[in-house]
């Protein structure tokens, strides 16, 4: 039995080694996606220098759709079947329209650093939404770390808002929910179609609305104030964040797995804090890096709890040596009787 378990362990290690080698490119792609996402808030602040919030969101979607449409045409991608369009609509409403619009409106009154700390709960929120949709809930060890992370963010937002939630905070929490739903549904669709096509078709589905919205918003909002930073911000949130970021992120998740890729996303709020100082010159409140680091540690704890639970369920229990197989009794091999012992069923010698 021990030899069998050793063989199983050796084969498991070999399979894990091959899986790790294959997943390294996926990790690099996922890391590139996190880097793209971390620049979204600073780029949005730049874009707001030239465009109004509604104009910026609609224009970024239109430009991203042009790039996505070119890629879909180049690879001659097939139109998704009717059963997938409901999920694509969720991705479009949350990831293409909802999250960009809500965060852009929030950044008019909230700093990039403040927004980064609040949105740092996105991996945790995504895990909870995915669990609610699938009915498969995390293990018990997940909840203390999750509750601690939520408490840190709530304490930070209340402290920065003078004891209450600001309008920007409400918008950011709403953005968390819609983006988490989008990621959860996008992850489900990525199992049946290429992940980057999920976001590409979501952009295409929104094109009639975003194109019309761009025309109306440009007419109603303040005149465009052209600037280098404003144009650079628009280009980045359109191509870098909305298309390239989602492209490499979904591709990385497909190759390395959602669990491993989501661990890289823990660095996103910290990277955004770096960009807010280096690109925008923001002065960080003392609580911002501490809160961001606390959120990272808490989400890392939830990842560890989930991974430990899966490992415990998947690893076979090693049987101790000399333990009979399950379903059989103890050793029943006949033992040799001592010399002079009468056969069973005959009286013993009673001669004196």
PDB file of C-alpha atoms in Angstrom, residues 21-169:
ATOM      1  CA  UNK A  21       5.943  24.829 -16.656  1.00  0.00           C
ATOM      2  CA  UNK A  22       2.963  25.242 -18.974  1.00  0.00           C
ATOM      3  CA  UNK A  23       1.390  27.918 -16.781  1.00  0.00           C
ATOM      4  CA  UNK A  24       4.414  30.245 -16.669  1.00  0.00           C
ATOM      5  CA  UNK A  25       3.435  32.082 -19.879  1.00  0.00           C
ATOM      6  CA  UNK A  26      -0.064  32.395 -18.453  1.00  0.00           C
ATOM      7  CA  UNK A  27       1.300  33.977 -15.279  1.00  0.00           C
ATOM      8  CA  UNK A  28       3.260  36.496 -17.347  1.00  0.00           C
ATOM      9  CA  UNK A  29       0.140  37.382 -19.340  1.00  0.00           C
ATOM     10  CA  UNK A  30      -1.934  37.754 -16.176  1.00  0.00           C
ATOM     11  CA  UNK A  31       0.782  39.941 -14.636  1.00  0.00           C
ATOM     12  CA  UNK A  32       0.741  42.147 -17.740  1.00  0.00           C
ATOM     13  CA  UNK A  33      -3.027  42.436 -17.380  1.00  0.00           C
ATOM     14  CA  UNK A  34      -2.670  43.557 -13.752  1.00  0.00           C
ATOM     15  CA  UNK A  35      -0.108  46.156 -14.835  1.00  0.00           C
ATOM     16  CA  UNK A  36      -2.542  47.485 -17.449  1.00  0.00           C
ATOM     17  CA  UNK A  37      -5.392  47.623 -14.931  1.00  0.00           C
ATOM     18  CA  UNK A  38      -3.264  49.427 -12.325  1.00  0.00           C
ATOM     19  CA  UNK A  39      -2.848  52.356 -14.727  1.00  0.00           C
ATOM     20  CA  UNK A  40      -6.594  52.736 -15.324  1.00  0.00           C
ATOM     21  CA  UNK A  41      -7.352  55.222 -12.535  1.00  0.00           C
ATOM     22  CA  UNK A  42      -4.405  57.564 -13.231  1.00  0.00           C
ATOM     23  CA  UNK A  43      -5.233  57.456 -16.955  1.00  0.00           C
ATOM     24  CA  UNK A  44      -8.865  58.261 -16.192  1.00  0.00           C
ATOM     25  CA  UNK A  45      -7.790  61.305 -14.190  1.00  0.00           C
ATOM     26  CA  UNK A  46      -5.706  62.426 -17.184  1.00  0.00           C
ATOM     27  CA  UNK A  47      -8.633  61.854 -19.535  1.00  0.00           C
ATOM     28  CA  UNK A  48     -10.933  63.977 -17.358  1.00  0.00           C
ATOM     29  CA  UNK A  49      -8.648  66.947 -18.064  1.00  0.00           C
ATOM     30  CA  UNK A  50      -9.969  67.015 -21.644  1.00  0.00           C
ATOM     31  CA  UNK A  51     -13.342  65.233 -21.567  1.00  0.00           C
ATOM     32  CA  UNK A  52     -16.404  65.077 -19.385  1.00  0.00           C
ATOM     33  CA  UNK A  53     -17.058  61.774 -17.542  1.00  0.00           C
ATOM     34  CA  UNK A  54     -19.812  60.567 -19.876  1.00  0.00           C
ATOM     35  CA  UNK A  55     -17.876  61.540 -22.982  1.00  0.00           C
ATOM     36  CA  UNK A  56     -14.743  59.807 -21.704  1.00  0.00           C
ATOM     37  CA  UNK A  57     -16.539  56.546 -20.923  1.00  0.00           C
ATOM     38  CA  UNK A  58     -18.414  56.412 -24.232  1.00  0.00           C
ATOM     39  CA  UNK A  59     -15.378  57.358 -26.298  1.00  0.00           C
ATOM     40  CA  UNK A  60     -13.181  54.756 -24.598  1.00  0.00           C
ATOM     41  CA  UNK A  61     -15.751  52.071 -25.396  1.00  0.00           C
ATOM     42  CA  UNK A  62     -16.062  53.164 -29.033  1.00  0.00           C
ATOM     43  CA  UNK A  63     -12.287  53.172 -29.566  1.00  0.00           C
ATOM     44  CA  UNK A  64     -11.899  49.829 -27.779  1.00  0.00           C
ATOM     45  CA  UNK A  65     -14.682  48.370 -29.929  1.00  0.00           C
ATOM     46  CA  UNK A  66     -12.824  49.442 -33.084  1.00  0.00           C
ATOM     47  CA  UNK A  67      -9.734  47.547 -31.934  1.00  0.00           C
ATOM     48  CA  UNK A  68     -11.768  44.534 -30.788  1.00  0.00           C
ATOM     49  CA  UNK A  69     -13.699  44.424 -34.056  1.00  0.00           C
ATOM     50  CA  UNK A  70     -10.462  44.461 -36.047  1.00  0.00           C
ATOM     51  CA  UNK A  71      -9.152  41.490 -34.053  1.00  0.00           C
ATOM     52  CA  UNK A  72     -12.407  39.555 -34.402  1.00  0.00           C
ATOM     53  CA  UNK A  73     -12.367  40.120 -38.141  1.00  0.00           C
ATOM     54  CA  UNK A  74      -8.684  39.175 -38.441  1.00  0.00           C
ATOM     55  CA  UNK A  75      -9.194  35.797 -36.763  1.00  0.00           C
ATOM     56  CA  UNK A  76     -12.599  35.303 -38.420  1.00  0.00           C
ATOM     57  CA  UNK A  77     -14.197  34.661 -35.053  1.00  0.00           C
ATOM     58  CA  UNK A  78     -17.588  33.007 -35.121  1.00  0.00           C
ATOM     59  CA  UNK A  79     -20.554  34.864 -33.666  1.00  0.00           C
ATOM     60  CA  UNK A  80     -21.431  33.377 -30.253  1.00  0.00           C
ATOM     61  CA  UNK A  81     -24.454  31.135 -30.050  1.00  0.00           C
ATOM     62  CA  UNK A  82     -27.683  32.580 -28.708  1.00  0.00           C
ATOM     63  CA  UNK A  83     -27.295  30.857 -25.332  1.00  0.00           C
ATOM     64  CA  UNK A  84     -24.124  32.870 -24.593  1.00  0.00           C
ATOM     65  CA  UNK A  85     -25.487  36.341 -25.296  1.00  0.00           C
ATOM     66  CA  UNK A  86     -27.160  36.690 -21.901  1.00  0.00           C
ATOM     67  CA  UNK A  87     -23.798  36.193 -20.212  1.00  0.00           C
ATOM     68  CA  UNK A  88     -22.120  38.557 -22.685  1.00  0.00           C
ATOM     69  CA  UNK A  89     -24.742  41.164 -21.770  1.00  0.00           C
ATOM     70  CA  UNK A  90     -23.740  40.824 -18.100  1.00  0.00           C
ATOM     71  CA  UNK A  91     -20.084  41.326 -19.043  1.00  0.00           C
ATOM     72  CA  UNK A  92     -21.030  44.335 -21.151  1.00  0.00           C
ATOM     73  CA  UNK A  93     -23.162  45.919 -18.454  1.00  0.00           C
ATOM     74  CA  UNK A  94     -20.614  45.395 -15.688  1.00  0.00           C
ATOM     75  CA  UNK A  95     -17.153  45.463 -17.241  1.00  0.00           C
ATOM     76  CA  UNK A  96     -17.663  47.578 -20.363  1.00  0.00           C
ATOM     77  CA  UNK A  97     -20.145  50.193 -19.120  1.00  0.00           C
ATOM     78  CA  UNK A  98     -20.878  49.930 -15.392  1.00  0.00           C
ATOM     79  CA  UNK A  99     -17.417  49.801 -13.843  1.00  0.00           C
ATOM     80  CA  UNK A 100     -15.813  52.450 -16.116  1.00  0.00           C
ATOM     81  CA  UNK A 101     -18.729  54.855 -15.691  1.00  0.00           C
ATOM     82  CA  UNK A 102     -19.074  54.481 -11.911  1.00  0.00           C
ATOM     83  CA  UNK A 103     -15.334  54.774 -11.248  1.00  0.00           C
ATOM     84  CA  UNK A 104     -14.989  57.735 -13.625  1.00  0.00           C
ATOM     85  CA  UNK A 105     -17.775  59.570 -11.807  1.00  0.00           C
ATOM     86  CA  UNK A 106     -16.186  58.669  -8.463  1.00  0.00           C
ATOM     87  CA  UNK A 107     -12.782  59.988  -9.510  1.00  0.00           C
ATOM     88  CA  UNK A 108     -14.275  63.464  -9.931  1.00  0.00           C
ATOM     89  CA  UNK A 109     -14.450  63.744  -6.135  1.00  0.00           C
ATOM     90  CA  UNK A 110     -12.186  60.927  -4.855  1.00  0.00           C
ATOM     91  CA  UNK A 111      -8.429  60.669  -5.191  1.00  0.00           C
ATOM     92  CA  UNK A 112      -6.779  57.865  -7.110  1.00  0.00           C
ATOM     93  CA  UNK A 113      -5.179  56.520  -3.937  1.00  0.00           C
ATOM     94  CA  UNK A 114      -8.511  56.447  -2.084  1.00  0.00           C
ATOM     95  CA  UNK A 115     -10.235  54.708  -4.994  1.00  0.00           C
ATOM     96  CA  UNK A 116      -7.437  52.154  -5.304  1.00  0.00           C
ATOM     97  CA  UNK A 117      -7.842  51.061  -1.683  1.00  0.00           C
ATOM     98  CA  UNK A 118     -11.619  50.619  -2.009  1.00  0.00           C
ATOM     99  CA  UNK A 119     -11.432  48.786  -5.332  1.00  0.00           C
ATOM    100  CA  UNK A 120      -8.682  46.600  -3.848  1.00  0.00           C
ATOM    101  CA  UNK A 121     -11.547  44.441  -2.560  1.00  0.00           C
ATOM    102  CA  UNK A 122     -12.405  43.404  -6.125  1.00  0.00           C
ATOM    103  CA  UNK A 123     -10.819  39.890  -5.949  1.00  0.00           C
ATOM    104  CA  UNK A 124     -12.701  39.181  -2.718  1.00  0.00           C
ATOM    105  CA  UNK A 125     -15.973  40.562  -4.089  1.00  0.00           C
ATOM    106  CA  UNK A 126     -15.552  38.511  -7.267  1.00  0.00           C
ATOM    107  CA  UNK A 127     -15.037  35.334  -5.228  1.00  0.00           C
ATOM    108  CA  UNK A 128     -18.208  35.979  -3.221  1.00  0.00           C
ATOM    109  CA  UNK A 129     -20.314  36.754  -6.290  1.00  0.00           C
ATOM    110  CA  UNK A 130     -18.993  33.656  -8.072  1.00  0.00           C
ATOM    111  CA  UNK A 131     -19.826  31.545  -5.014  1.00  0.00           C
ATOM    112  CA  UNK A 132     -23.353  32.982  -4.846  1.00  0.00           C
ATOM    113  CA  UNK A 133     -23.930  32.224  -8.526  1.00  0.00           C
ATOM    114  CA  UNK A 134     -22.469  28.708  -8.419  1.00  0.00           C
ATOM    115  CA  UNK A 135     -23.701  27.697  -4.973  1.00  0.00           C
ATOM    116  CA  UNK A 136     -20.196  26.488  -4.021  1.00  0.00           C
ATOM    117  CA  UNK A 137     -19.158  28.507  -0.968  1.00  0.00           C
ATOM    118  CA  UNK A 138     -15.621  29.025   0.340  1.00  0.00           C
ATOM    119  CA  UNK A 139     -14.362  27.100   3.389  1.00  0.00           C
ATOM    120  CA  UNK A 140     -14.791  28.424   6.917  1.00  0.00           C
ATOM    121  CA  UNK A 141     -11.216  29.690   7.099  1.00  0.00           C
ATOM    122  CA  UNK A 142     -12.028  32.038   4.218  1.00  0.00           C
ATOM    123  CA  UNK A 143     -14.457  34.189   6.192  1.00  0.00           C
ATOM    124  CA  UNK A 144     -12.239  35.658   8.964  1.00  0.00           C
ATOM    125  CA  UNK A 145      -9.774  36.988   6.395  1.00  0.00           C
ATOM    126  CA  UNK A 146     -12.599  38.232   4.172  1.00  0.00           C
ATOM    127  CA  UNK A 147     -14.294  40.006   7.063  1.00  0.00           C
ATOM    128  CA  UNK A 148     -11.030  41.603   8.136  1.00  0.00           C
ATOM    129  CA  UNK A 149     -10.408  42.943   4.630  1.00  0.00           C
ATOM    130  CA  UNK A 150     -13.905  44.417   4.425  1.00  0.00           C
ATOM    131  CA  UNK A 151     -13.504  45.972   7.876  1.00  0.00           C
ATOM    132  CA  UNK A 152     -10.211  47.607   6.857  1.00  0.00           C
ATOM    133  CA  UNK A 153     -11.730  49.173   3.755  1.00  0.00           C
ATOM    134  CA  UNK A 154     -14.831  50.343   5.640  1.00  0.00           C
ATOM    135  CA  UNK A 155     -12.702  51.888   8.405  1.00  0.00           C
ATOM    136  CA  UNK A 156     -10.501  53.592   5.809  1.00  0.00           C
ATOM    137  CA  UNK A 157     -13.429  55.046   3.859  1.00  0.00           C
ATOM    138  CA  UNK A 158     -15.197  56.247   7.005  1.00  0.00           C
ATOM    139  CA  UNK A 159     -11.978  57.783   8.311  1.00  0.00           C
ATOM    140  CA  UNK A 160     -11.279  59.601   5.060  1.00  0.00           C
ATOM    141  CA  UNK A 161     -14.908  60.720   4.757  1.00  0.00           C
ATOM    142  CA  UNK A 162     -15.115  62.253   8.220  1.00  0.00           C
ATOM    143  CA  UNK A 163     -17.153  59.423   9.705  1.00  0.00           C
ATOM    144  CA  UNK A 164     -19.515  58.865   6.775  1.00  0.00           C
ATOM    145  CA  UNK A 165     -19.555  57.543   3.252  1.00  0.00           C
ATOM    146  CA  UNK A 166     -19.116  60.112   0.505  1.00  0.00           C
ATOM    147  CA  UNK A 167     -20.817  60.066  -2.889  1.00  0.00           C
ATOM    148  CA  UNK A 168     -17.585  58.787  -4.388  1.00  0.00           C
ATOM    149  CA  UNK A 169     -17.504  55.894  -1.902  1.00  0.00           C
TER     150      UNK A 169
END
